[in-house]
């Protein structure tokens, strides 16, 4: 049995296969990022894309967190059949029961159970003795095994845990029936060589770990998440926990696209493979960015908009002569070629449906009818409609079902140095309300008028505007976060005019605030 070391030689470990499972935690650790709150429908949309991307395991959430979370995980479990679906748990029966409620319809369910094993966490956070941690580990896994056979166990803050104690916990977890052992660098503290040593020591202390799957989970506080994940694979891990665009707690998790493309691009060096269809990476990145409201930095590895751009003349010259002079990967390999698809105002309903099909979306019946109406409205105002626009419009359409207030009309008067004025009409069921507002700029004026109609006292916490594509006629994608009674409500909308998108995004957030729930009602079929 062998795997490659950093020098490319081999050394002994348990797991001789060269297949590395990709465990995606975008919907759990990723969703824990400040300001991200995905509703059940959005979770499903991302999960479906992760299925197309070919990840092995989707961690769909932390079921005990809220009833909305149970619904979201449940929806993913019902509809995404070719991936294992996991839900996170503390070592408590209530957590496991909530996860079971969410996962009971899954084709391949997994419980992910964690407890902290570092002295620091046990003493100050858990206020538990090491013996109590061992006992809870055993009891939780034993209970979980009565429902599901696929159990992952994580030693939280593993990289700051005493190796002997962590070994004891891992031994206990395996004896109780855990099938995957995850060793997270919870606080993003370790370094690649140190992480390898921690894992090698664990293998030496717990030989039976060779019969289970070892997993790594890294955070990016020192910018080392991907390097640490790859070191973990070199030390014997055959599961890597990652998130699209590297979103996650604090500085984020290891980025899926970085780990997967490093293993693929440097296959001769690493000698491993994954089941990921890399041509789905760009689309996955765009979808997660849009639904999370987290823009991707332009120079982000693999998925940043400059990742394949060549600015310096000398580089451009080299690339024109031979792409390999400055490019280690093809843009096509992450799916950027799809962006060339373009529709215009003469395109018909079939062309629209075919374009969506080419992008991997099945749009039919009422959904197609609505999509086509929307497409025509946009096509009157925007000459070329690209794949990025189509994706953004479809996302936008899926949000329409949860809105109580719909913008009918927006009139703005604004001039430099003068107070701006807005006049709005908003439909709520059969009733149309109108109101006016004044403010420091047109958006402020519009939001004041809309707040009056929605009768909301929520305060504006975030306001982001992004252009879906380049060009002067680009669609504007606006995200608004409102806060009310300590809860946040996110609304997002796409339109050719950013003031219109801003107003609709505000109304979507206000609809949620009025309902008092950050997780709107789940639409059962899409
Ligand atoms: O970072 C961490 O330790 C975690 C665990 C729950 C796996 O996210
Ligand atoms: Zn984490």
Coordinates of C-alpha atoms and ligand atoms in Angstrom, one line a residue:
X1 CA 0.0 0.0 0.0
X2 CA 1.4 3.3 -0.9
X3 CA 0.9 7.0 -1.5
X4 CA 3.1 9.8 -2.7
X5 CA 5.0 12.0 -0.3
X6 CA 5.8 15.6 -1.0
X7 CA 8.9 14.5 -2.8
X8 CA 6.8 12.3 -5.1
X9 CA 8.2 9.1 -3.6
X10 CA 5.9 6.7 -1.8
X11 CA 5.3 5.7 1.8
X12 CA 3.1 3.3 3.7
X13 CA -0.5 4.2 4.6
X14 CA -3.8 2.4 4.9
X15 CA -5.6 3.7 1.9
X16 CA -3.8 2.7 -1.2
X17 CA -6.5 3.9 -3.7
X18 CA -5.7 7.1 -5.6
X19 CA -9.3 8.3 -5.5
X20 CA -9.9 11.3 -3.3
X21 CA -13.5 11.9 -2.2
X22 CA -14.7 15.5 -2.4
X23 CA -16.9 16.4 0.6
X24 CA -18.5 19.7 -0.1
X25 CA -19.5 21.9 2.9
X26 CA -20.6 25.0 1.0
X27 CA -24.1 24.6 2.4
X28 CA -22.9 24.1 6.0
X29 CA -19.5 25.6 6.9
X30 CA -19.8 27.9 3.9
X31 CA -23.3 29.0 5.0
X32 CA -21.8 29.9 8.4
X33 CA -20.0 32.8 6.8
X34 CA -21.4 36.2 8.2
X35 CA -24.4 37.4 6.3
X36 CA -25.0 34.2 4.3
X37 CA -28.4 32.7 4.8
X38 CA -29.7 30.4 2.1
X39 CA -33.3 29.4 2.1
X40 CA -34.3 25.8 1.3
X41 CA -34.9 26.5 -2.3
X42 CA -31.5 28.1 -2.7
X43 CA -29.8 25.2 -0.9
X44 CA -31.5 22.8 -3.3
X45 CA -30.3 24.8 -6.3
X46 CA -26.7 24.8 -5.1
X47 CA -27.0 21.1 -4.2
X48 CA -28.2 20.2 -7.7
X49 CA -25.3 22.1 -9.2
X50 CA -22.9 20.2 -6.8
X51 CA -24.4 17.0 -8.1
X52 CA -23.7 18.0 -11.6
X53 CA -20.2 19.0 -10.5
X54 CA -19.7 15.4 -9.3
X55 CA -18.9 15.9 -5.6
X56 CA -19.1 12.7 -3.6
X57 CA -20.7 14.1 -0.4
X58 CA -22.8 17.2 0.2
X59 CA -22.9 18.5 3.7
X60 CA -26.3 20.1 3.4
X61 CA -26.5 21.8 6.8
X62 CA -26.7 21.5 10.6
X63 CA -30.2 20.2 11.1
X64 CA -30.6 21.2 14.8
X65 CA -30.0 24.9 13.9
X66 CA -33.6 25.6 12.9
X67 CA -36.7 24.0 11.4
X68 CA -35.9 25.8 8.2
X69 CA -32.6 24.0 8.1
X70 CA -34.3 20.6 8.5
X71 CA -36.5 21.5 5.6
X72 CA -33.5 22.6 3.5
X73 CA -31.5 19.5 4.2
X74 CA -34.7 17.4 3.6
X75 CA -35.3 18.9 0.2
X76 CA -31.7 18.2 -0.8
X77 CA -32.0 14.6 0.5
X78 CA -35.2 14.0 -1.5
X79 CA -33.9 15.5 -4.8
X80 CA -30.2 14.9 -5.0
X81 CA -29.8 11.1 -5.4
X82 CA -26.3 10.5 -6.7
X83 CA -24.4 12.1 -3.8
X84 CA -24.2 11.1 -0.1
X85 CA -26.0 13.8 1.9
X86 CA -24.6 14.7 5.3
X87 CA -25.9 16.7 8.2
X88 CA -23.8 18.0 11.1
X89 CA -24.4 17.1 14.7
X90 CA -23.0 17.8 18.2
X91 CA -22.8 14.7 20.3
X92 CA -26.4 15.1 21.4
X93 CA -29.3 12.9 20.7
X94 CA -31.5 15.9 19.8
X95 CA -29.0 16.8 17.1
X96 CA -29.0 13.3 15.7
X97 CA -32.8 13.1 15.8
X98 CA -33.1 16.4 13.9
X99 CA -30.5 15.1 11.3
X100 CA -32.4 11.9 10.9
X101 CA -35.7 13.8 10.4
X102 CA -33.9 15.7 7.6
X103 CA -32.1 12.8 6.1
X104 CA -34.6 10.0 6.3
X105 CA -35.4 10.1 2.6
X106 CA -31.8 10.3 1.4
X107 CA -30.5 7.6 -0.9
X108 CA -27.2 7.6 0.9
X109 CA -27.4 9.5 4.3
X110 CA -24.4 10.4 6.5
X111 CA -24.3 11.7 10.0
X112 CA -21.4 14.0 10.7
X113 CA -20.7 14.2 14.5
X114 CA -18.2 16.4 16.1
X115 CA -16.8 17.3 19.5
X116 CA -13.8 19.4 20.5
X117 CA -10.7 17.5 21.6
X118 CA -8.2 20.3 22.5
X119 CA -7.6 21.1 26.2
X120 CA -8.5 24.7 25.4
X121 CA -11.9 23.9 23.9
X122 CA -12.7 21.1 26.4
X123 CA -11.9 23.4 29.4
X124 CA -13.2 26.7 28.3
X125 CA -15.9 26.0 25.7
X126 CA -17.4 22.6 26.6
X127 CA -16.4 22.7 30.3
X128 CA -16.0 18.9 30.1
X129 CA -13.3 16.5 31.2
X130 CA -11.5 14.4 28.7
X131 CA -13.3 11.4 30.1
X132 CA -16.7 13.0 29.4
X133 CA -15.6 13.8 25.9
X134 CA -14.7 10.1 25.4
X135 CA -18.1 9.1 26.8
X136 CA -20.1 11.5 24.6
X137 CA -18.2 10.3 21.6
X138 CA -19.0 6.7 22.2
X139 CA -22.6 7.4 23.2
X140 CA -23.4 9.7 20.2
X141 CA -21.9 7.3 17.6
X142 CA -23.6 4.3 19.1
X143 CA -26.9 6.1 19.0
X144 CA -26.3 7.4 15.5
X145 CA -25.5 3.8 14.3
X146 CA -28.9 2.7 15.2
X147 CA -30.2 4.8 12.3
X148 CA -27.4 5.1 9.7
X149 CA -24.3 3.1 9.0
X150 CA -22.3 5.9 7.4
X151 CA -20.9 8.0 10.3
X152 CA -18.2 10.6 10.1
X153 CA -16.6 11.8 13.3
X154 CA -14.6 15.0 13.7
X155 CA -12.2 16.0 16.5
X156 CA -12.8 19.8 16.5
X157 CA -9.7 21.8 17.0
X158 CA -7.7 18.7 16.2
X159 CA -4.5 20.5 15.2
X160 CA -4.2 22.0 18.7
X161 CA -5.2 18.7 20.5
X162 CA -2.8 16.6 22.4
X163 CA -1.9 13.7 20.0
X164 CA -2.3 11.0 22.7
X165 CA -5.7 12.2 23.7
X166 CA -6.9 12.7 20.1
X167 CA -5.7 9.1 19.4
X168 CA -7.8 7.9 22.3
X169 CA -10.9 9.7 21.0
X170 CA -10.4 8.4 17.5
X171 CA -10.0 4.8 18.8
X172 CA -13.2 5.2 20.7
X173 CA -15.0 6.6 17.7
X174 CA -13.9 3.8 15.4
X175 CA -14.8 1.2 18.0
X176 CA -18.3 2.7 18.3
X177 CA -18.7 2.5 14.5
X178 CA -17.4 5.7 12.8
X179 CA -16.5 5.0 9.2
X180 CA -14.8 8.3 8.4
X181 CA -12.5 10.2 10.8
X182 CA -12.0 13.9 10.1
X183 CA -9.1 15.8 11.5
X184 CA -10.0 19.5 11.1
X185 CA -7.7 22.5 11.4
X186 CA -10.6 24.4 12.9
X187 CA -8.8 27.6 13.5
X188 CA -6.6 27.6 10.4
X189 CA -3.4 27.4 12.5
X190 CA -1.4 24.5 11.2
X191 CA 1.1 24.4 8.4
X192 CA 1.5 21.7 5.6
X193 CA 4.4 19.9 7.1
X194 CA 3.0 20.0 10.7
X195 CA -0.4 18.8 9.5
X196 CA 1.3 15.8 7.7
X197 CA 3.1 15.0 10.9
X198 CA -0.1 15.2 13.0
X199 CA -1.8 12.8 10.6
X200 CA 1.2 10.4 10.4
X201 CA 1.4 10.3 14.2
X202 CA -2.3 9.6 14.4
X203 CA -1.9 6.6 12.0
X204 CA 1.0 5.3 14.1
X205 CA -1.1 5.7 17.3
X206 CA -4.3 4.2 15.9
X207 CA -3.4 1.4 13.4
X208 CA -7.1 0.6 12.9
X209 CA -7.6 4.0 11.3
X210 CA -6.2 2.3 8.2
X211 CA -9.6 0.5 7.9
X212 CA -11.5 3.8 7.8
X213 CA -11.4 6.8 5.6
X214 CA -9.2 9.7 6.9
X215 CA -10.6 13.1 6.0
X216 CA -9.1 16.6 6.2
X217 CA -10.9 19.9 6.8
X218 CA -8.9 23.1 6.7
X219 CA -9.5 26.8 7.3
X220 CA -7.8 29.7 5.6
X221 CA -6.9 32.0 8.4
X222 CA -3.2 32.0 7.4
X223 CA -3.9 31.5 3.7
X224 CA -2.8 27.9 4.0
X225 CA -6.0 26.0 3.6
X226 CA -5.4 24.5 0.2
X227 CA -1.8 23.7 0.9
X228 CA -2.8 22.0 4.1
X229 CA -5.5 20.0 2.4
X230 CA -3.1 18.8 -0.2
X231 CA -0.5 17.9 2.5
X232 CA -3.3 15.9 4.2
X233 CA -3.9 13.9 1.1
X234 CA -0.2 13.2 0.8
X235 CA -0.3 12.0 4.4
X236 CA -3.1 9.5 3.6
X237 CA -6.4 11.3 3.7
X238 CA -8.8 10.2 1.0
X239 CA -11.5 12.7 1.7
X240 CA -11.1 16.5 1.5
X241 CA -13.6 18.9 2.9
X242 CA -14.0 22.0 0.8
X243 CA -16.3 24.8 -0.2
X244 CA -17.0 26.5 -3.5
X245 CA -15.1 29.8 -3.7
X246 CA -13.5 28.9 -0.4
X247 CA -16.4 30.4 1.6
X248 CA -16.7 29.4 5.3
X249 CA -16.2 30.5 8.8
X250 CA -13.9 33.6 9.2
X251 CA -11.3 33.5 6.3
X252 CA -13.1 30.5 4.8
X253 CA -12.6 26.8 4.1
X254 CA -10.3 25.2 1.6
X255 CA -11.6 26.1 -1.9
X256 CA -13.0 23.1 -3.9
X257 CA -11.8 24.5 -7.2
X258 CA -8.2 25.0 -5.9
X259 CA -7.9 21.5 -4.4
X260 CA -9.5 19.8 -7.4
X261 CA -7.5 21.8 -10.0
X262 CA -4.2 21.3 -8.1
X263 CA -4.8 17.5 -8.0
X264 CA -5.7 17.6 -11.7
X265 CA -3.1 20.0 -13.0
X266 CA -0.3 18.3 -11.0
X267 CA -1.5 14.8 -11.4
X268 CA 1.9 13.6 -12.4
X269 CA 3.2 14.9 -9.1
X270 CA 0.4 13.9 -6.7
X271 CA -0.9 10.8 -8.4
X272 CA -4.5 11.3 -7.3
X273 CA -7.9 11.8 -8.9
X274 CA -11.3 13.0 -8.0
X275 CA -14.8 12.4 -9.5
X276 CA -15.3 16.1 -10.2
X277 CA -16.4 17.3 -13.7
X278 CA -14.1 20.3 -13.7
X279 CA -16.1 22.0 -16.6
X280 CA -18.8 22.7 -14.1
X281 CA -16.5 24.6 -11.8
X282 CA -17.0 28.1 -13.2
X283 CA -20.8 27.8 -13.2
X284 CA -20.8 26.4 -9.6
X285 CA -18.6 29.4 -8.6
X286 CA -21.0 31.9 -10.2
X287 CA -24.1 30.3 -8.7
X288 CA -22.6 30.2 -5.1
X289 CA -21.4 33.8 -5.5
X290 CA -24.8 35.0 -6.6
X291 CA -26.8 33.1 -4.0
X292 CA -24.5 33.8 -1.1
X293 CA -23.9 37.4 -2.1
X294 CA -20.2 36.9 -1.7
X295 CA -18.4 38.3 -4.7
X296 CA -15.3 36.4 -6.0
X297 CA -12.2 38.6 -5.8
X298 CA -10.9 39.2 -9.4
X299 CA -7.5 37.6 -8.7
X300 CA -9.0 34.5 -6.9
X301 CA -7.2 31.3 -8.0
X302 CA -9.1 29.3 -10.7
X303 CA -12.4 31.3 -10.6
X304 CA -11.4 34.9 -10.3
X305 CA -12.3 36.9 -13.4
X306 CA -8.6 37.6 -14.0
X307 CA -7.5 34.0 -13.4
X308 CA -7.1 33.4 -17.2
X309 CA -6.5 37.0 -18.3
X310 CA -3.1 38.2 -19.4
X311 CA -2.4 41.8 -19.0
X312 CA 1.4 42.3 -19.5
X313 CA 2.4 42.7 -23.1
X314 CA 5.1 40.2 -22.8
X315 CA 2.6 37.6 -21.4
X316 CA 0.1 38.3 -24.1
X317 CA 2.8 37.9 -26.8
X318 CA 3.8 34.5 -25.2
X319 CA 0.2 33.3 -25.0
X320 CA -0.5 34.2 -28.6
X321 CA 2.6 32.2 -29.7
X322 CA 1.8 29.2 -27.4
X323 CA -0.8 29.3 -24.6
X324 CA 1.4 27.0 -22.4
X325 CA 4.0 29.8 -22.0
X326 CA 1.9 31.4 -19.3
X327 CA -1.1 29.1 -18.8
X328 CA -1.0 26.0 -16.7
X329 CA -4.7 25.2 -17.2
X330 CA -7.2 25.7 -20.0
X331 CA -10.1 28.1 -19.4
X332 CA -12.3 25.4 -21.0
X333 CA -11.3 22.9 -18.4
X334 CA -13.3 24.8 -15.8
X335 CA -16.2 25.5 -18.1
X336 CA -15.5 29.0 -19.3
X337 CA -16.3 28.2 -22.9
X338 CA -20.0 28.0 -22.1
X339 CA -20.1 31.8 -21.7
X340 CA -19.9 32.2 -25.5
X341 CA -23.6 31.2 -25.9
X342 CA -25.6 34.4 -26.8
X343 CA -29.3 35.0 -27.5
X344 CA -31.0 38.2 -28.7
X345 CA -34.4 39.6 -29.0
X346 CA -35.3 37.5 -32.1
X347 CA -34.6 34.3 -30.3
X348 CA -37.8 32.2 -29.7
X349 CA -39.0 30.1 -26.8
X350 CA -37.4 26.9 -28.1
X351 CA -34.1 28.7 -28.5
X352 CA -34.4 29.8 -24.9
X353 CA -35.3 26.3 -23.7
X354 CA -32.4 24.8 -25.7
X355 CA -30.0 27.4 -24.3
X356 CA -31.0 26.5 -20.8
X357 CA -30.7 22.8 -21.6
X358 CA -27.2 23.4 -22.9
X359 CA -26.4 25.1 -19.6
X360 CA -27.8 22.0 -17.8
X361 CA -31.2 23.4 -16.7
X362 CA -34.5 21.8 -17.5
X363 CA -37.0 24.6 -17.9
X364 CA -40.5 23.7 -19.0
X365 CA -44.2 24.3 -18.6
X366 CA -45.2 27.4 -16.5
X367 CA -41.5 28.0 -15.6
X368 CA -40.6 28.2 -19.3
X369 CA -43.5 30.6 -20.0
X370 CA -42.4 32.9 -17.2
X371 CA -38.8 32.7 -18.2
X372 CA -39.6 33.6 -21.8
X373 CA -41.7 36.6 -20.8
X374 CA -38.9 37.8 -18.6
X375 CA -36.4 37.1 -21.4
X376 CA -38.3 39.2 -23.9
X377 CA -38.6 42.1 -21.5
X378 CA -34.8 42.0 -21.0
X379 CA -34.1 41.5 -24.6
X380 CA -35.9 44.7 -25.5
X381 CA -33.4 46.6 -23.3
X382 CA -30.2 44.5 -23.7
X383 CA -28.8 43.6 -27.1
X384 CA -27.0 40.3 -26.3
X385 CA -28.1 37.9 -23.6
X386 CA -25.3 35.6 -22.5
X387 CA -25.2 32.4 -20.5
X388 CA -24.4 34.5 -17.4
X389 CA -27.5 36.6 -17.9
X390 CA -29.6 33.5 -18.4
X391 CA -28.4 32.0 -15.2
X392 CA -29.0 35.2 -13.3
X393 CA -32.5 35.5 -14.7
X394 CA -33.4 31.9 -13.8
X395 CA -32.1 32.5 -10.2
X396 CA -34.2 35.6 -10.1
X397 CA -37.3 33.8 -11.2
X398 CA -36.9 31.2 -8.5
X399 CA -37.0 34.0 -5.9
X400 CA -40.3 35.4 -7.2
X401 CA -42.3 32.6 -5.6
X402 CA -41.5 33.8 -2.1
X403 CA -42.2 37.5 -2.4
X404 CA -45.2 39.2 -0.9
X405 CA -44.5 42.7 -2.3
X406 CA -43.9 43.1 -6.0
X407 CA -42.6 46.3 -7.6
X408 CA -45.1 47.7 -10.2
X409 CA -43.6 51.1 -10.9
X410 CA -40.6 53.2 -9.8
X411 CA -40.2 56.9 -10.6
X412 CA -37.1 58.8 -9.5
X413 CA -36.1 62.4 -9.6
X414 CA -32.5 63.1 -8.8
X415 CA -29.9 65.9 -9.4
X416 CA -26.5 66.7 -8.0
X417 CA -26.7 68.7 -4.8
X418 CA -30.5 68.2 -4.5
X419 CA -32.6 65.8 -2.4
X420 CA -33.7 62.9 -4.4
X421 CA -37.4 61.9 -4.7
X422 CA -39.0 58.6 -5.3
X423 CA -42.5 57.5 -6.2
X424 CA -43.3 53.8 -6.0
X425 CA -46.2 51.5 -6.6
X426 CA -46.1 48.1 -5.1
X427 CA -48.6 45.2 -5.5
X428 CA -49.5 43.1 -2.5
X429 CA -51.9 40.4 -3.6
X430 CA -54.8 42.3 -5.3
X431 CA -54.0 45.6 -3.7
X432 CA -51.6 48.2 -5.2
X433 CA -50.0 50.6 -2.7
X434 CA -48.3 53.9 -3.6
X435 CA -45.9 56.0 -1.6
X436 CA -43.3 58.7 -2.0
X437 CA -40.0 59.2 -0.3
X438 CA -37.1 61.6 -0.1
X439 CA -33.4 60.8 0.5
X440 CA -29.8 61.3 -0.1
X441 CA -29.8 59.8 -3.5
X442 CA -32.3 57.8 -5.5
X443 CA -31.8 54.5 -3.7
X444 CA -32.3 56.0 -0.3
X445 CA -35.4 57.8 -1.5
X446 CA -36.8 54.6 -3.0
X447 CA -36.1 52.6 0.1
X448 CA -37.9 55.1 2.3
X449 CA -41.0 54.9 0.2
X450 CA -40.8 51.1 0.1
X451 CA -40.3 50.9 3.9
X452 CA -43.5 52.8 4.3
X453 CA -45.5 50.4 2.1
X454 CA -44.0 47.3 3.6
X455 CA -44.6 48.9 7.1
X456 CA -41.2 47.7 8.1
X457 CA -38.9 49.1 10.8
X458 CA -36.0 46.9 9.7
X459 CA -32.7 48.7 9.1
X460 CA -30.5 48.4 6.1
X461 CA -27.4 46.4 7.0
X462 CA -25.9 45.7 3.5
X463 CA -26.3 46.9 0.0
X464 CA -24.3 45.4 -2.8
X465 CA -24.5 46.0 -6.6
X466 CA -22.8 43.7 -9.1
X467 CA -22.8 43.7 -12.9
X468 CA -23.7 40.2 -14.2
X469 CA -21.5 40.7 -17.2
X470 CA -19.2 43.4 -18.6
X471 CA -20.5 46.1 -20.9
X472 CA -22.7 49.2 -20.5
X473 CA -26.0 47.3 -20.8
X474 CA -25.0 44.7 -18.2
X475 CA -27.8 43.4 -15.9
X476 CA -27.4 44.7 -12.4
X477 CA -27.6 42.2 -9.6
X478 CA -28.4 43.8 -6.3
X479 CA -28.4 42.3 -2.8
X480 CA -30.0 43.9 0.2
X481 CA -29.7 42.7 3.8
X482 CA -32.2 44.1 6.3
X483 CA -32.0 43.6 10.1
X484 CA -35.0 43.4 12.4
X485 CA -35.0 42.2 16.0
X486 CA -31.5 40.8 15.7
X487 CA -32.4 38.7 12.6
X488 CA -31.2 39.4 9.1
X489 CA -33.3 39.1 5.9
X490 CA -31.7 39.0 2.5
X491 CA -33.3 40.0 -0.8
X492 CA -31.7 39.8 -4.2
X493 CA -32.9 40.8 -7.6
X494 CA -31.7 41.2 -11.2
X495 CA -32.8 43.9 -13.7
X496 CA -31.3 46.0 -16.5
X497 CA -31.7 49.1 -14.3
X498 CA -30.0 48.9 -11.0
X499 CA -32.5 51.1 -9.2
X500 CA -35.2 48.7 -10.2
X501 CA -33.2 45.7 -9.1
X502 CA -32.4 47.5 -5.8
X503 CA -36.1 48.3 -5.2
X504 CA -37.2 44.7 -5.9
X505 CA -34.3 43.3 -3.8
X506 CA -35.4 45.5 -0.9
X507 CA -39.0 44.3 -1.3
X508 CA -37.9 40.7 -1.2
X509 CA -36.0 41.2 2.0
X510 CA -39.0 43.2 3.4
X511 CA -41.3 40.3 2.5
X512 CA -39.2 38.0 4.6
X513 CA -39.0 40.5 7.4
X514 CA -42.8 40.9 7.4
X515 CA -43.2 37.1 7.6
X516 CA -40.7 37.2 10.5
X517 CA -38.7 34.3 9.0
X518 CA -35.3 34.4 7.3
X519 CA -36.2 31.1 5.7
X520 CA -39.2 31.6 3.4
X521 CA -41.7 28.8 2.7
X522 CA -40.3 26.0 0.8
X523 CA -41.7 25.5 -2.7
X524 CA -42.0 21.7 -2.9
X525 CA -41.5 21.4 -6.7
X526 CA -39.3 23.4 -8.9
Ligands
LIG1 O1 -13.8 23.6 11.4 C1 -14.3 22.6 12.0 O2 -13.8 22.1 13.0 C2 -15.6 22.2 11.6 C3 -16.1 20.9 12.2 C4 -17.5 20.9 12.5 C5 -15.8 19.8 11.2 O3 -16.2 22.8 10.8
LIG2 ZN1 -14.9 24.1 9.6

